[in-house]
Backbone as numpy.savetxt, mean C-alpha at the origin, in Angstrom:
# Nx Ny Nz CAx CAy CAz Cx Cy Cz
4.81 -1.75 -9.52 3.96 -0.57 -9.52 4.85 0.67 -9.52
4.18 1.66 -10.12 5.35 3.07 -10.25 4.61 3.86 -9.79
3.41 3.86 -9.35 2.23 4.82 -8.54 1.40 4.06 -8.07
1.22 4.96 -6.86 -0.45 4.25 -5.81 -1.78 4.50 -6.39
-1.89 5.29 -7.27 -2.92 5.56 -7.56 -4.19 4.38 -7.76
-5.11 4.66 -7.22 -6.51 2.94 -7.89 -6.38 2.92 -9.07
-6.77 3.83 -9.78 -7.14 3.64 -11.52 -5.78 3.80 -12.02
-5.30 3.22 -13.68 -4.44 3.72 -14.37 -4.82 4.55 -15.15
-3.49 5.59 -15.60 -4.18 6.98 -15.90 -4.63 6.78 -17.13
-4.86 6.14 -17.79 -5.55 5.91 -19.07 -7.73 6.08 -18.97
-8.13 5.56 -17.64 -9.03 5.04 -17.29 -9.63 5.54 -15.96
-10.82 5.72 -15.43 -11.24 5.78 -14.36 -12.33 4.22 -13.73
-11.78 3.42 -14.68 -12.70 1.96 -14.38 -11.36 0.60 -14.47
-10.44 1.12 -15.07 -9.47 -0.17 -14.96 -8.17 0.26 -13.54
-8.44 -1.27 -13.06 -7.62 -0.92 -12.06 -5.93 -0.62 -12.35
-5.16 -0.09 -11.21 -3.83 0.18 -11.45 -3.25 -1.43 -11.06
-1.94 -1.25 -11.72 -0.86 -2.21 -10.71 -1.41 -2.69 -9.38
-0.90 -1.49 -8.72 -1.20 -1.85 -7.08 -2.27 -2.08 -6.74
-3.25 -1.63 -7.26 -4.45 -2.25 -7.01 -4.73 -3.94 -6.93
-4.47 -4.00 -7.96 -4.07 -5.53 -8.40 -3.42 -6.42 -7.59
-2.12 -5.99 -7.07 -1.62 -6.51 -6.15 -2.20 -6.63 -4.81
-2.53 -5.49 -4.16 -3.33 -5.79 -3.12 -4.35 -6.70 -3.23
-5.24 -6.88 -4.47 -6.59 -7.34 -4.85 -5.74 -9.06 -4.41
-4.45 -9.43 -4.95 -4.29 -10.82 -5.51 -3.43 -11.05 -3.34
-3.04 -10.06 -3.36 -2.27 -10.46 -1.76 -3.76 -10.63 -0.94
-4.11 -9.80 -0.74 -5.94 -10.14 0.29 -6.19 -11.64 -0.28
-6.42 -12.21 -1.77 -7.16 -13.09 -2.11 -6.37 -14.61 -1.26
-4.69 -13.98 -0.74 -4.21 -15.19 -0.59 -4.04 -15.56 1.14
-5.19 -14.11 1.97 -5.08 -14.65 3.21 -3.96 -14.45 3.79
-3.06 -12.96 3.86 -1.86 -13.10 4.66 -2.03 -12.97 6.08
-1.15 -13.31 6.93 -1.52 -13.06 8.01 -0.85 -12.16 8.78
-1.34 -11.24 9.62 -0.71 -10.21 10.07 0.79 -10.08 10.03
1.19 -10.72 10.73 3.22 -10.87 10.91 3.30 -11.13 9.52
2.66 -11.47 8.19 3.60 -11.34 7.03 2.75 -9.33 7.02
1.38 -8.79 7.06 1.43 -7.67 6.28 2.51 -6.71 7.30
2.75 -6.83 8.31 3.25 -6.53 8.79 4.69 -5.74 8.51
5.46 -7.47 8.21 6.72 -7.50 7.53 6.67 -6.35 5.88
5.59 -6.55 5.30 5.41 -5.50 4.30 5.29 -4.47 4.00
4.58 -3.75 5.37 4.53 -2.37 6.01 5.84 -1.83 6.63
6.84 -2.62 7.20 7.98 -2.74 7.72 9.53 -2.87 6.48
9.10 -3.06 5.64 10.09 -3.23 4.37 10.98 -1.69 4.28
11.83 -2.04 3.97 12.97 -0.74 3.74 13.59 -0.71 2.38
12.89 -1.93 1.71 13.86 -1.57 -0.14 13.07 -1.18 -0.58
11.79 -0.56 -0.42 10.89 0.08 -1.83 9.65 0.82 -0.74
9.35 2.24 -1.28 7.98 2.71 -0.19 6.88 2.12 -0.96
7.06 1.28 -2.26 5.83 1.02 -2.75 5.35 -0.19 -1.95
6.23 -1.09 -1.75 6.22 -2.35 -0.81 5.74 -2.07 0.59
5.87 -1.03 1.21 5.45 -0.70 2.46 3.86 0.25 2.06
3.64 0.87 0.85 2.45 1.25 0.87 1.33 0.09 0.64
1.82 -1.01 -0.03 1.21 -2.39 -0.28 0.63 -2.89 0.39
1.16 -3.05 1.40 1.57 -3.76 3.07 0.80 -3.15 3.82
0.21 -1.44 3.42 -0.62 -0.36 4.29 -2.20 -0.76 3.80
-1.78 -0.41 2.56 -3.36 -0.76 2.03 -4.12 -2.47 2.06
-2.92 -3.29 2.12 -3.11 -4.39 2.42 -4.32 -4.43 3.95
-3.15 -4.34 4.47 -3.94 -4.20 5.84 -5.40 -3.32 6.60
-4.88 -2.34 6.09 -6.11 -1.23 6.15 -7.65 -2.19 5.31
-7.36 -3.13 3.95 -8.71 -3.13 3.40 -9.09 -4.68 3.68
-7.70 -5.52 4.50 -8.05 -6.61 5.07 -8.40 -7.01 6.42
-8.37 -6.10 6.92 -8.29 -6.45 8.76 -8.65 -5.30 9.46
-9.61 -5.28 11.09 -10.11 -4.57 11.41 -9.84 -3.33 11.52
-10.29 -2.24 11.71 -9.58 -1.07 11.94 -9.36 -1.16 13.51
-9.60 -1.41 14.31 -8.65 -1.64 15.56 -7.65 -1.95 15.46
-7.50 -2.72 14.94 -6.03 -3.74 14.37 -5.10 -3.00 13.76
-5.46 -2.34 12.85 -4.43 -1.72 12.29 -4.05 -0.27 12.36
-4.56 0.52 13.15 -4.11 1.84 13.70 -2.78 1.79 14.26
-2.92 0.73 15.44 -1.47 0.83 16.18 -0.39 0.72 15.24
-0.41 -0.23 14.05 0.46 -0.55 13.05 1.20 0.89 12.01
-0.02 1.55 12.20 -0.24 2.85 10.83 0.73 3.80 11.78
0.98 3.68 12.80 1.37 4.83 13.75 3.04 5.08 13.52
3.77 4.32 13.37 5.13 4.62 12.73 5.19 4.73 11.56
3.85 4.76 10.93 4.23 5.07 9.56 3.75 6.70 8.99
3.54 6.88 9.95 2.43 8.35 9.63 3.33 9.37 8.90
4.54 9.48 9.40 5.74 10.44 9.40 6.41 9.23 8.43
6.25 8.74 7.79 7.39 8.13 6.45 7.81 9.48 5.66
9.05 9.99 5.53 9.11 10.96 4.24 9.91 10.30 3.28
10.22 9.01 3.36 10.82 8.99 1.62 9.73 9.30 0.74
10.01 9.87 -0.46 9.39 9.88 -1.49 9.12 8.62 -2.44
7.84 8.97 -2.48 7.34 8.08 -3.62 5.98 8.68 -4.72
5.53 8.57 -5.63 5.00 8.76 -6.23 3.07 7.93 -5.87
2.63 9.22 -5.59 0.75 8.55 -5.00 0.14 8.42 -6.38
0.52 9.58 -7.36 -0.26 9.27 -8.61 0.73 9.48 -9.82
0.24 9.53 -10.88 1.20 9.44 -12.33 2.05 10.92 -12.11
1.69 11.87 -11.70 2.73 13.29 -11.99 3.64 13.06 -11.71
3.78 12.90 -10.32 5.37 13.89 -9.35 5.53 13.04 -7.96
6.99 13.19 -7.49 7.01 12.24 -6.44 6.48 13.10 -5.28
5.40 12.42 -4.11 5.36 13.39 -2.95 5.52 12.06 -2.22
6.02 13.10 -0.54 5.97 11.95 0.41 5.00 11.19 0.69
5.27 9.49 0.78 4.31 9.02 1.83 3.43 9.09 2.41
């Protein structure tokens, strides 16, 4: 994936990359200590945004606040949609 964005910019009905990915990681049942480990990743912010949205659209929101809380303040850059890189 090269952006978070849902849709690819071609479209407002076909999903992006990451979308996809999250769609196919949820379908396979991870379990916390792996989204965890994904949210926790240090070679790519796309891998740790994966790992966010993972969690956030698989598991309770109780559950995953405490998790979101070291991540609030991430500033590497990465790219949310097709333009320009902004932080995290």
């Amino acid at each position: 994936a090269d952006h978070a964005e849902p849709f690819t910019s071609r479209s407002n009905t076909e999903p992006s990359t990451m979308i996809c990915c999250v769609f196919r990681l949820l379908s396979l049942r991870p379990t916390p200590e792996y989204l965890g480990a994904l949210m926790n990743n240090r070679e790519s912010p796309y891998i740790r945004a994966l790992g966010c949205l993972a969690a956030r659209l698989g598991q309770r929101p109780a559950d995953v606040w405490p998790r979101f809380r070291e991540h609030l303040f991430d500033t590497e850059p990465f790219r949310v949609g097709k333009e320009r890189a902004t932080p995290q």
